[in-house]
Amino acid sequence: MSFDAHRCPNGHVTYPGHTRCPECGEEQTETVDLADRTGTVVTWTTSTATPPGVREPNHLAIVEFEVQGESVRALGQLTTADGVEIGDDVEPVYEEELRDPEAGIREPDSQAWDGYRFEPV
Ligand SMILES: [Zn+2]
């Protein structure tokens, strides 16, 4: 699995990808795997009212990565909120199940449950 941001020929990077680059309208032709990079916490919050199958409390962060002079932001879960502050460095860590596939989904096999959480460095 990879944690792919998408890049257009002009170097703009987005996560997730778009059919056309929101910045310049070109087609996004490249992917950049963010999984091995370190990002910075822009902001984070804890949600205590979560949908079925989502952990509670759920710690969510907006994390910014630098990709060759361009910054790209991704929203995702934090592994922990303990001691996390804005500006801290985090690394993506792979998780097999970001949510519980058994909770309230009619066809669990129809979806991917794995992905990345952000771990404080
Ligand atoms: Zn662009």
CSV table of N, CA, C and O and ligand atoms in Angstrom, one decimal:
chain,number,residue,atom,x,y,z
A,1,MET,N,0.9,-1.2,0.0
A,1,MET,CA,0.0,0.0,0.0
A,1,MET,C,0.9,1.2,0.0
A,1,MET,O,2.0,1.2,0.5
A,2,SER,N,0.4,2.3,-0.6
A,2,SER,CA,1.1,3.6,-0.6
A,2,SER,C,0.1,4.7,-0.2
A,2,SER,O,-1.1,4.5,-0.2
A,3,PHE,N,0.7,5.8,0.2
A,3,PHE,CA,-0.1,7.0,0.6
A,3,PHE,C,0.2,8.1,-0.4
A,3,PHE,O,1.1,8.9,-0.3
A,4,ASP,N,-0.6,8.0,-1.5
A,4,ASP,CA,-0.3,8.7,-2.7
A,4,ASP,C,-0.9,10.1,-2.7
A,4,ASP,O,-2.1,10.3,-2.7
A,5,ALA,N,-0.1,11.1,-2.8
A,5,ALA,CA,-0.5,12.4,-3.3
A,5,ALA,C,-0.4,12.5,-4.8
A,5,ALA,O,0.3,11.6,-5.4
A,6,HIS,N,-1.0,13.4,-5.4
A,6,HIS,CA,-1.0,13.5,-6.9
A,6,HIS,C,-0.4,14.8,-7.4
A,6,HIS,O,-0.7,15.8,-6.7
A,7,ARG,N,0.3,14.7,-8.5
A,7,ARG,CA,1.1,15.9,-8.9
A,7,ARG,C,0.8,16.1,-10.4
A,7,ARG,O,0.7,15.2,-11.2
A,8,CYS,N,0.6,17.4,-10.8
A,8,CYS,CA,0.4,17.8,-12.2
A,8,CYS,C,1.8,18.1,-12.8
A,8,CYS,O,2.8,18.3,-12.1
A,9,PRO,N,1.9,18.3,-14.1
A,9,PRO,CA,3.2,18.7,-14.7
A,9,PRO,C,3.8,20.0,-14.2
A,9,PRO,O,5.0,20.2,-14.4
A,10,ASN,N,3.0,20.8,-13.6
A,10,ASN,CA,3.5,22.1,-13.1
A,10,ASN,C,4.0,22.0,-11.7
A,10,ASN,O,4.3,23.0,-11.1
A,11,GLY,N,3.9,20.8,-11.1
A,11,GLY,CA,4.5,20.6,-9.8
A,11,GLY,C,3.5,20.8,-8.6
A,11,GLY,O,3.9,20.6,-7.5
A,12,HIS,N,2.3,21.1,-8.9
A,12,HIS,CA,1.3,21.3,-7.8
A,12,HIS,C,0.9,19.9,-7.3
A,12,HIS,O,0.7,19.0,-8.1
A,13,VAL,N,0.8,19.8,-6.0
A,13,VAL,CA,0.5,18.5,-5.4
A,13,VAL,C,-0.7,18.6,-4.5
A,13,VAL,O,-0.9,19.5,-3.8
A,14,THR,N,-1.6,17.5,-4.7
A,14,THR,CA,-2.8,17.5,-3.9
A,14,THR,C,-3.0,16.1,-3.3
A,14,THR,O,-2.5,15.1,-3.8
A,15,TYR,N,-3.7,16.1,-2.2
A,15,TYR,CA,-4.1,14.9,-1.6
A,15,TYR,C,-5.6,15.1,-1.0
A,15,TYR,O,-5.8,16.0,-0.2
A,16,PRO,N,-6.5,14.3,-1.5
A,16,PRO,CA,-6.4,13.3,-2.5
A,16,PRO,C,-6.2,13.8,-3.9
A,16,PRO,O,-6.2,15.1,-4.0
A,17,GLY,N,-6.2,13.0,-4.9
A,17,GLY,CA,-6.0,13.4,-6.3
A,17,GLY,C,-7.3,14.0,-6.8
A,17,GLY,O,-8.4,13.8,-6.3
A,18,HIS,N,-7.2,14.7,-7.9
A,18,HIS,CA,-8.3,15.2,-8.6
A,18,HIS,C,-8.2,14.9,-10.1
A,18,HIS,O,-7.1,14.7,-10.6
A,19,THR,N,-9.3,14.9,-10.8
A,19,THR,CA,-9.2,14.7,-12.3
A,19,THR,C,-8.4,15.8,-12.9
A,19,THR,O,-7.5,15.5,-13.8
A,20,ARG,N,-8.6,17.0,-12.5
A,20,ARG,CA,-7.7,18.1,-13.0
A,20,ARG,C,-7.1,18.8,-11.8
A,20,ARG,O,-7.8,18.9,-10.7
A,21,CYS,N,-5.9,19.3,-11.9
A,21,CYS,CA,-5.3,20.1,-10.9
A,21,CYS,C,-6.1,21.3,-10.5
A,21,CYS,O,-6.5,22.1,-11.4
A,22,PRO,N,-6.5,21.4,-9.2
A,22,PRO,CA,-7.3,22.6,-8.8
A,22,PRO,C,-6.5,23.9,-9.0
A,22,PRO,O,-7.2,25.0,-9.0
A,23,GLU,N,-5.2,23.9,-9.0
A,23,GLU,CA,-4.4,25.1,-9.1
A,23,GLU,C,-4.3,25.6,-10.6
A,23,GLU,O,-4.5,26.8,-10.8
A,24,CYS,N,-4.1,24.7,-11.5
A,24,CYS,CA,-3.8,25.1,-12.9
A,24,CYS,C,-4.7,24.4,-14.0
A,24,CYS,O,-4.6,24.8,-15.1
A,25,GLY,N,-5.4,23.4,-13.6
A,25,GLY,CA,-6.3,22.8,-14.5
A,25,GLY,C,-5.7,21.7,-15.4
A,25,GLY,O,-6.4,21.0,-16.2
A,26,GLU,N,-4.4,21.5,-15.2
A,26,GLU,CA,-3.7,20.4,-16.0
A,26,GLU,C,-4.1,19.0,-15.4
A,26,GLU,O,-4.5,18.9,-14.2
A,27,GLU,N,-3.9,18.0,-16.2
A,27,GLU,CA,-4.2,16.6,-15.7
A,27,GLU,C,-3.1,16.3,-14.7
A,27,GLU,O,-1.9,16.5,-14.9
A,28,GLN,N,-3.5,15.6,-13.6
A,28,GLN,CA,-2.5,15.1,-12.6
A,28,GLN,C,-1.9,13.8,-13.1
A,28,GLN,O,-2.6,12.8,-13.2
A,29,THR,N,-0.6,13.8,-13.5
A,29,THR,CA,-0.1,12.6,-14.1
A,29,THR,C,0.9,11.8,-13.3
A,29,THR,O,1.3,10.7,-13.6
A,30,GLU,N,1.2,12.3,-12.1
A,30,GLU,CA,2.2,11.6,-11.2
A,30,GLU,C,1.6,11.4,-9.9
A,30,GLU,O,0.8,12.1,-9.4
A,31,THR,N,2.2,10.4,-9.2
A,31,THR,CA,1.9,10.2,-7.8
A,31,THR,C,3.2,10.4,-6.9
A,31,THR,O,4.3,10.1,-7.4
A,32,VAL,N,3.0,10.8,-5.7
A,32,VAL,CA,4.1,11.0,-4.8
A,32,VAL,C,3.7,10.3,-3.5
A,32,VAL,O,2.7,10.6,-2.9
A,33,ASP,N,4.4,9.2,-3.2
A,33,ASP,CA,4.1,8.5,-2.0
A,33,ASP,C,4.6,9.2,-0.7
A,33,ASP,O,5.8,9.5,-0.6
A,34,LEU,N,3.6,9.6,0.1
A,34,LEU,CA,3.9,10.3,1.3
A,34,LEU,C,4.3,9.4,2.5
A,34,LEU,O,4.7,9.9,3.6
A,35,ALA,N,4.2,8.1,2.3
A,35,ALA,CA,4.3,7.1,3.4
A,35,ALA,C,5.7,7.2,4.1
A,35,ALA,O,5.8,7.0,5.3
A,36,ASP,N,6.7,7.5,3.4
A,36,ASP,CA,8.1,7.5,4.0
A,36,ASP,C,8.5,8.9,4.4
A,36,ASP,O,9.7,9.2,4.7
A,37,ARG,N,7.6,9.9,4.4
A,37,ARG,CA,8.0,11.3,4.6
A,37,ARG,C,7.5,11.7,6.0
A,37,ARG,O,6.6,11.1,6.6
A,38,THR,N,8.1,12.7,6.5
A,38,THR,CA,7.7,13.3,7.8
A,38,THR,C,6.9,14.6,7.5
A,38,THR,O,7.2,15.4,6.6
A,39,GLY,N,5.7,14.7,8.2
A,39,GLY,CA,4.9,15.8,8.0
A,39,GLY,C,4.8,16.7,9.3
A,39,GLY,O,5.4,16.3,10.3
A,40,THR,N,4.1,17.8,9.2
A,40,THR,CA,4.0,18.7,10.3
A,40,THR,C,2.5,18.9,10.7
A,40,THR,O,1.7,19.1,9.8
A,41,VAL,N,2.2,18.8,11.9
A,41,VAL,CA,0.8,19.0,12.4
A,41,VAL,C,0.4,20.5,12.2
A,41,VAL,O,1.0,21.4,12.8
A,42,VAL,N,-0.6,20.7,11.3
A,42,VAL,CA,-1.1,22.1,11.1
A,42,VAL,C,-2.2,22.4,12.2
A,42,VAL,O,-2.2,23.5,12.8
A,43,THR,N,-3.0,21.4,12.5
A,43,THR,CA,-4.0,21.5,13.6
A,43,THR,C,-4.5,20.1,13.8
A,43,THR,O,-4.4,19.2,13.0
A,44,TRP,N,-5.1,19.9,15.0
A,44,TRP,CA,-5.7,18.6,15.3
A,44,TRP,C,-6.9,18.8,16.3
A,44,TRP,O,-7.0,19.9,16.9
A,45,THR,N,-7.7,17.8,16.3
A,45,THR,CA,-8.9,17.8,17.2
A,45,THR,C,-9.2,16.4,17.7
A,45,THR,O,-8.7,15.5,17.1
A,46,THR,N,-10.0,16.3,18.7
A,46,THR,CA,-10.5,15.0,19.1
A,46,THR,C,-12.0,15.0,19.0
A,46,THR,O,-12.7,15.9,19.5
A,47,SER,N,-12.6,14.0,18.3
A,47,SER,CA,-14.0,13.9,18.1
A,47,SER,C,-14.5,12.8,19.1
A,47,SER,O,-13.9,11.7,19.1
A,48,THR,N,-15.5,13.1,19.9
A,48,THR,CA,-16.0,12.1,20.8
A,48,THR,C,-17.4,11.6,20.3
A,48,THR,O,-17.8,10.6,20.9
A,49,ALA,N,-18.0,12.2,19.3
A,49,ALA,CA,-19.2,11.6,18.8
A,49,ALA,C,-18.8,11.1,17.4
A,49,ALA,O,-18.7,11.8,16.4
A,50,THR,N,-18.6,9.8,17.3
A,50,THR,CA,-18.1,9.2,16.0
A,50,THR,C,-19.1,8.3,15.4
A,50,THR,O,-19.9,7.7,16.1
A,51,PRO,N,-19.1,8.1,14.1
A,51,PRO,CA,-20.0,7.1,13.4
A,51,PRO,C,-19.7,5.7,13.9
A,51,PRO,O,-18.6,5.4,14.4
A,52,PRO,N,-20.6,4.8,13.6
A,52,PRO,CA,-20.4,3.4,14.0
A,52,PRO,C,-19.1,2.8,13.4
A,52,PRO,O,-18.8,3.1,12.2
A,53,GLY,N,-18.4,2.1,14.2
A,53,GLY,CA,-17.1,1.5,13.7
A,53,GLY,C,-15.9,2.4,13.8
A,53,GLY,O,-14.8,1.9,13.6
A,54,VAL,N,-16.1,3.7,14.1
A,54,VAL,CA,-15.0,4.6,14.2
A,54,VAL,C,-14.6,4.7,15.7
A,54,VAL,O,-15.5,4.8,16.5
A,55,ARG,N,-13.3,4.6,15.9
A,55,ARG,CA,-12.9,4.6,17.3
A,55,ARG,C,-13.3,5.9,18.0
A,55,ARG,O,-13.5,7.0,17.4
A,56,GLU,N,-13.5,5.8,19.3
A,56,GLU,CA,-14.0,6.9,20.1
A,56,GLU,C,-13.2,7.0,21.4
A,56,GLU,O,-13.2,5.9,22.1
A,57,PRO,N,-12.5,8.0,21.8
A,57,PRO,CA,-12.4,9.3,21.0
A,57,PRO,C,-11.6,9.1,19.7
A,57,PRO,O,-10.7,8.2,19.7
A,58,ASN,N,-11.8,9.9,18.7
A,58,ASN,CA,-11.1,9.8,17.5
A,58,ASN,C,-10.2,11.1,17.3
A,58,ASN,O,-10.8,12.2,17.3
A,59,HIS,N,-8.9,10.9,17.3
A,59,HIS,CA,-8.0,12.1,17.1
A,59,HIS,C,-7.7,12.3,15.7
A,59,HIS,O,-7.2,11.4,15.0
A,60,LEU,N,-8.0,13.5,15.2
A,60,LEU,CA,-7.8,13.8,13.8
A,60,LEU,C,-6.9,15.0,13.6
A,60,LEU,O,-6.9,15.9,14.4
A,61,ALA,N,-6.0,14.9,12.6
A,61,ALA,CA,-5.1,16.0,12.4
A,61,ALA,C,-5.0,16.3,10.9
A,61,ALA,O,-5.2,15.5,10.0
A,62,ILE,N,-4.8,17.6,10.6
A,62,ILE,CA,-4.4,18.0,9.3
A,62,ILE,C,-2.9,18.1,9.3
A,62,ILE,O,-2.3,18.8,10.2
A,63,VAL,N,-2.2,17.4,8.4
A,63,VAL,CA,-0.8,17.3,8.4
A,63,VAL,C,-0.3,17.8,7.1
A,63,VAL,O,-0.8,17.5,6.0
A,64,GLU,N,0.8,18.6,7.1
A,64,GLU,CA,1.3,19.2,5.9
A,64,GLU,C,2.7,18.6,5.6
A,64,GLU,O,3.5,18.4,6.5
A,65,PHE,N,2.8,18.2,4.3
A,65,PHE,CA,4.1,17.6,3.8
A,65,PHE,C,4.7,18.5,2.8
A,65,PHE,O,3.9,19.2,2.0
A,66,GLU,N,6.0,18.6,2.7
A,66,GLU,CA,6.7,19.3,1.7
A,66,GLU,C,7.1,18.3,0.6
A,66,GLU,O,7.7,17.3,0.9
A,67,VAL,N,6.8,18.7,-0.7
A,67,VAL,CA,7.2,17.9,-1.8
A,67,VAL,C,7.8,18.8,-2.8
A,67,VAL,O,7.2,19.5,-3.5
A,68,GLN,N,9.1,18.8,-2.8
A,68,GLN,CA,9.9,19.6,-3.8
A,68,GLN,C,9.4,21.0,-3.8
A,68,GLN,O,9.1,21.5,-4.9
A,69,GLY,N,9.3,21.7,-2.7
A,69,GLY,CA,9.0,23.1,-2.7
A,69,GLY,C,7.5,23.4,-2.6
A,69,GLY,O,7.1,24.5,-2.4
A,70,GLU,N,6.7,22.3,-2.9
A,70,GLU,CA,5.2,22.5,-2.8
A,70,GLU,C,4.7,21.8,-1.5
A,70,GLU,O,5.3,20.8,-1.1
A,71,SER,N,3.7,22.4,-0.9
A,71,SER,CA,3.2,21.8,0.3
A,71,SER,C,1.9,21.2,0.0
A,71,SER,O,1.1,21.6,-0.9
A,72,VAL,N,1.6,20.0,0.7
A,72,VAL,CA,0.3,19.3,0.5
A,72,VAL,C,-0.2,18.9,1.8
A,72,VAL,O,0.6,18.5,2.7
A,73,ARG,N,-1.5,19.1,2.0
A,73,ARG,CA,-2.1,18.8,3.3
A,73,ARG,C,-3.0,17.5,3.2
A,73,ARG,O,-3.7,17.3,2.2
A,74,ALA,N,-2.9,16.7,4.3
A,74,ALA,CA,-3.8,15.5,4.3
A,74,ALA,C,-4.5,15.5,5.7
A,74,ALA,O,-3.9,15.8,6.7
A,75,LEU,N,-5.7,15.1,5.7
A,75,LEU,CA,-6.5,14.9,6.9
A,75,LEU,C,-6.4,13.4,7.3
A,75,LEU,O,-6.6,12.5,6.4
A,76,GLY,N,-6.1,13.1,8.5
A,76,GLY,CA,-6.1,11.7,8.9
A,76,GLY,C,-6.1,11.6,10.4
A,76,GLY,O,-6.1,12.5,11.2
A,77,GLN,N,-6.2,10.3,10.9
A,77,GLN,CA,-6.2,10.0,12.3
A,77,GLN,C,-4.8,10.1,12.9
A,77,GLN,O,-3.8,9.7,12.2
A,78,LEU,N,-4.7,10.5,14.1
A,78,LEU,CA,-3.5,10.4,14.9
A,78,LEU,C,-3.5,9.1,15.6
A,78,LEU,O,-4.5,8.7,16.1
A,79,THR,N,-2.3,8.5,15.8
A,79,THR,CA,-2.2,7.3,16.6
A,79,THR,C,-2.5,7.6,18.1
A,79,THR,O,-3.1,6.8,18.8
A,80,THR,N,-2.1,8.8,18.5
A,80,THR,CA,-2.4,9.2,19.9
A,80,THR,C,-2.4,10.8,19.9
A,80,THR,O,-1.8,11.4,19.0
A,81,ALA,N,-3.1,11.3,20.8
A,81,ALA,CA,-3.2,12.8,21.0
A,81,ALA,C,-2.3,13.2,22.1
A,81,ALA,O,-2.1,14.4,22.4
A,82,ASP,N,-1.7,12.2,22.8
A,82,ASP,CA,-0.9,12.5,24.0
A,82,ASP,C,0.3,13.4,23.6
A,82,ASP,O,1.2,13.0,22.9
A,83,GLY,N,0.3,14.6,24.2
A,83,GLY,CA,1.5,15.5,24.0
A,83,GLY,C,1.6,16.1,22.6
A,83,GLY,O,2.6,16.8,22.3
A,84,VAL,N,0.6,15.9,21.7
A,84,VAL,CA,0.7,16.4,20.4
A,84,VAL,C,0.4,17.9,20.4
A,84,VAL,O,-0.6,18.4,21.0
A,85,GLU,N,1.3,18.7,19.7
A,85,GLU,CA,1.0,20.1,19.6
A,85,GLU,C,1.2,20.5,18.1
A,85,GLU,O,1.9,19.9,17.3
A,86,ILE,N,0.6,21.6,17.8
A,86,ILE,CA,0.7,22.2,16.5
A,86,ILE,C,2.2,22.4,16.2
A,86,ILE,O,2.9,23.0,17.0
A,87,GLY,N,2.6,22.0,15.0
A,87,GLY,CA,4.0,22.2,14.6
A,87,GLY,C,4.9,21.0,14.9
A,87,GLY,O,6.0,20.9,14.4
A,88,ASP,N,4.3,20.0,15.5
A,88,ASP,CA,5.0,18.7,15.8
A,88,ASP,C,5.2,17.9,14.5
A,88,ASP,O,4.4,18.0,13.6
A,89,ASP,N,6.3,17.1,14.5
A,89,ASP,CA,6.5,16.2,13.3
A,89,ASP,C,5.8,14.9,13.6
A,89,ASP,O,5.7,14.4,14.7
A,90,VAL,N,5.2,14.4,12.5
A,90,VAL,CA,4.5,13.1,12.5
A,90,VAL,C,4.9,12.3,11.3
A,90,VAL,O,5.3,12.8,10.3
A,91,GLU,N,4.8,11.0,11.4
A,91,GLU,CA,5.1,10.1,10.3
A,91,GLU,C,3.9,9.2,10.1
A,91,GLU,O,3.3,8.7,11.0
A,92,PRO,N,3.6,8.9,8.8
A,92,PRO,CA,2.5,8.0,8.5
A,92,PRO,C,2.8,6.6,8.9
A,92,PRO,O,4.0,6.1,8.7
A,93,VAL,N,1.9,5.9,9.6
A,93,VAL,CA,2.1,4.5,9.9
A,93,VAL,C,0.9,3.7,9.4
A,93,VAL,O,-0.2,4.1,9.5
A,94,TYR,N,1.2,2.5,8.8
A,94,TYR,CA,0.2,1.7,8.2
A,94,TYR,C,-0.7,1.1,9.2
A,94,TYR,O,-0.2,0.6,10.2
A,95,GLU,N,-2.0,1.1,9.0
A,95,GLU,CA,-3.0,0.4,9.9
A,95,GLU,C,-3.9,-0.5,9.0
A,95,GLU,O,-4.3,-0.1,8.0
A,96,GLU,N,-4.1,-1.7,9.5
A,96,GLU,CA,-4.9,-2.6,8.7
A,96,GLU,C,-6.4,-2.2,8.7
A,96,GLU,O,-7.1,-2.4,7.7
A,97,GLU,N,-6.8,-1.7,9.8
A,97,GLU,CA,-8.2,-1.3,9.9
A,97,GLU,C,-8.3,0.1,10.6
A,97,GLU,O,-8.2,0.2,11.8
A,98,LEU,N,-8.6,1.1,9.8
A,98,LEU,CA,-8.9,2.4,10.3
A,98,LEU,C,-10.2,2.5,11.0
A,98,LEU,O,-10.5,3.3,11.9
A,99,ARG,N,-11.2,1.6,10.5
A,99,ARG,CA,-12.5,1.5,11.1
A,99,ARG,C,-12.8,0.0,11.3
A,99,ARG,O,-12.2,-0.8,10.7
A,100,ASP,N,-13.8,-0.3,12.0
A,100,ASP,CA,-14.3,-1.6,12.2
A,100,ASP,C,-15.2,-2.1,11.1
A,100,ASP,O,-16.3,-1.5,11.0
A,101,PRO,N,-14.7,-3.0,10.3
A,101,PRO,CA,-15.6,-3.4,9.1
A,101,PRO,C,-16.9,-4.1,9.5
A,101,PRO,O,-17.8,-4.1,8.7
A,102,GLU,N,-17.0,-4.5,10.7
A,102,GLU,CA,-18.2,-5.2,11.1
A,102,GLU,C,-19.3,-4.3,11.6
A,102,GLU,O,-20.4,-4.7,11.9
A,103,ALA,N,-19.0,-3.0,11.7
A,103,ALA,CA,-19.9,-2.0,12.3
A,103,ALA,C,-20.8,-1.3,11.2
A,103,ALA,O,-20.3,-0.3,10.6
A,104,GLY,N,-22.0,-1.8,11.0
A,104,GLY,CA,-22.9,-1.0,10.3
A,104,GLY,C,-22.7,-0.9,8.8
A,104,GLY,O,-23.3,-0.1,8.1
A,105,ILE,N,-21.9,-1.8,8.2
A,105,ILE,CA,-21.6,-1.8,6.8
A,105,ILE,C,-22.2,-3.1,6.2
A,105,ILE,O,-21.9,-4.2,6.6
A,106,ARG,N,-23.1,-3.0,5.2
A,106,ARG,CA,-23.8,-4.2,4.7
A,106,ARG,C,-22.8,-5.1,3.9
A,106,ARG,O,-22.9,-6.3,4.1
A,107,GLU,N,-21.9,-4.5,3.2
A,107,GLU,CA,-20.9,-5.4,2.4
A,107,GLU,C,-19.5,-4.9,2.7
A,107,GLU,O,-18.9,-4.2,2.0
A,108,PRO,N,-18.9,-5.5,3.8
A,108,PRO,CA,-17.6,-5.0,4.3
A,108,PRO,C,-16.5,-5.3,3.2
A,108,PRO,O,-15.6,-4.5,3.1
A,109,ASP,N,-16.7,-6.3,2.4
A,109,ASP,CA,-15.7,-6.6,1.4
A,109,ASP,C,-15.7,-5.6,0.2
A,109,ASP,O,-14.7,-5.6,-0.6
A,110,SER,N,-16.7,-4.8,0.2
A,110,SER,CA,-16.8,-3.8,-0.9
A,110,SER,C,-15.9,-2.6,-0.7
A,110,SER,O,-15.7,-1.8,-1.6
A,111,GLN,N,-15.2,-2.5,0.4
A,111,GLN,CA,-14.4,-1.4,0.8
A,111,GLN,C,-13.0,-1.7,1.3
A,111,GLN,O,-12.8,-2.8,1.7
A,112,ALA,N,-12.1,-0.8,1.2
A,112,ALA,CA,-10.8,-1.0,1.8
A,112,ALA,C,-10.9,-0.4,3.2
A,112,ALA,O,-11.5,0.7,3.4
A,113,TRP,N,-10.3,-1.1,4.1
A,113,TRP,CA,-10.3,-0.6,5.5
A,113,TRP,C,-9.0,-0.1,6.0
A,113,TRP,O,-8.9,0.4,7.1
A,114,ASP,N,-8.0,-0.4,5.2
A,114,ASP,CA,-6.6,-0.1,5.7
A,114,ASP,C,-6.3,1.4,5.2
A,114,ASP,O,-7.0,2.0,4.5
A,115,GLY,N,-5.2,1.8,5.8
A,115,GLY,CA,-4.7,3.2,5.5
A,115,GLY,C,-3.6,3.6,6.4
A,115,GLY,O,-2.9,2.7,7.0
A,116,TYR,N,-3.5,4.9,6.6
A,116,TYR,CA,-2.4,5.4,7.4
A,116,TYR,C,-2.9,6.3,8.5
A,116,TYR,O,-3.9,7.0,8.4
A,117,ARG,N,-2.3,6.2,9.7
A,117,ARG,CA,-2.4,7.1,10.8
A,117,ARG,C,-1.2,7.9,10.9
A,117,ARG,O,-0.1,7.5,10.4
A,118,PHE,N,-1.2,9.0,11.6
A,118,PHE,CA,0.0,9.8,11.9
A,118,PHE,C,0.5,9.6,13.3
A,118,PHE,O,-0.2,9.7,14.2
A,119,GLU,N,1.8,9.2,13.3
A,119,GLU,CA,2.4,8.9,14.6
A,119,GLU,C,3.4,10.0,15.0
A,119,GLU,O,4.2,10.4,14.1
A,120,PRO,N,3.2,10.6,16.2
A,120,PRO,CA,4.2,11.6,16.6
A,120,PRO,C,5.7,11.1,16.5
A,120,PRO,O,5.9,9.9,16.9
A,121,VAL,N,6.6,11.9,16.0
A,121,VAL,CA,8.0,11.4,15.9
A,121,VAL,C,8.7,11.7,17.2
A,121,VAL,O,8.7,12.8,17.7
B,1,ZN,ZN,-1.2,22.2,-11.4
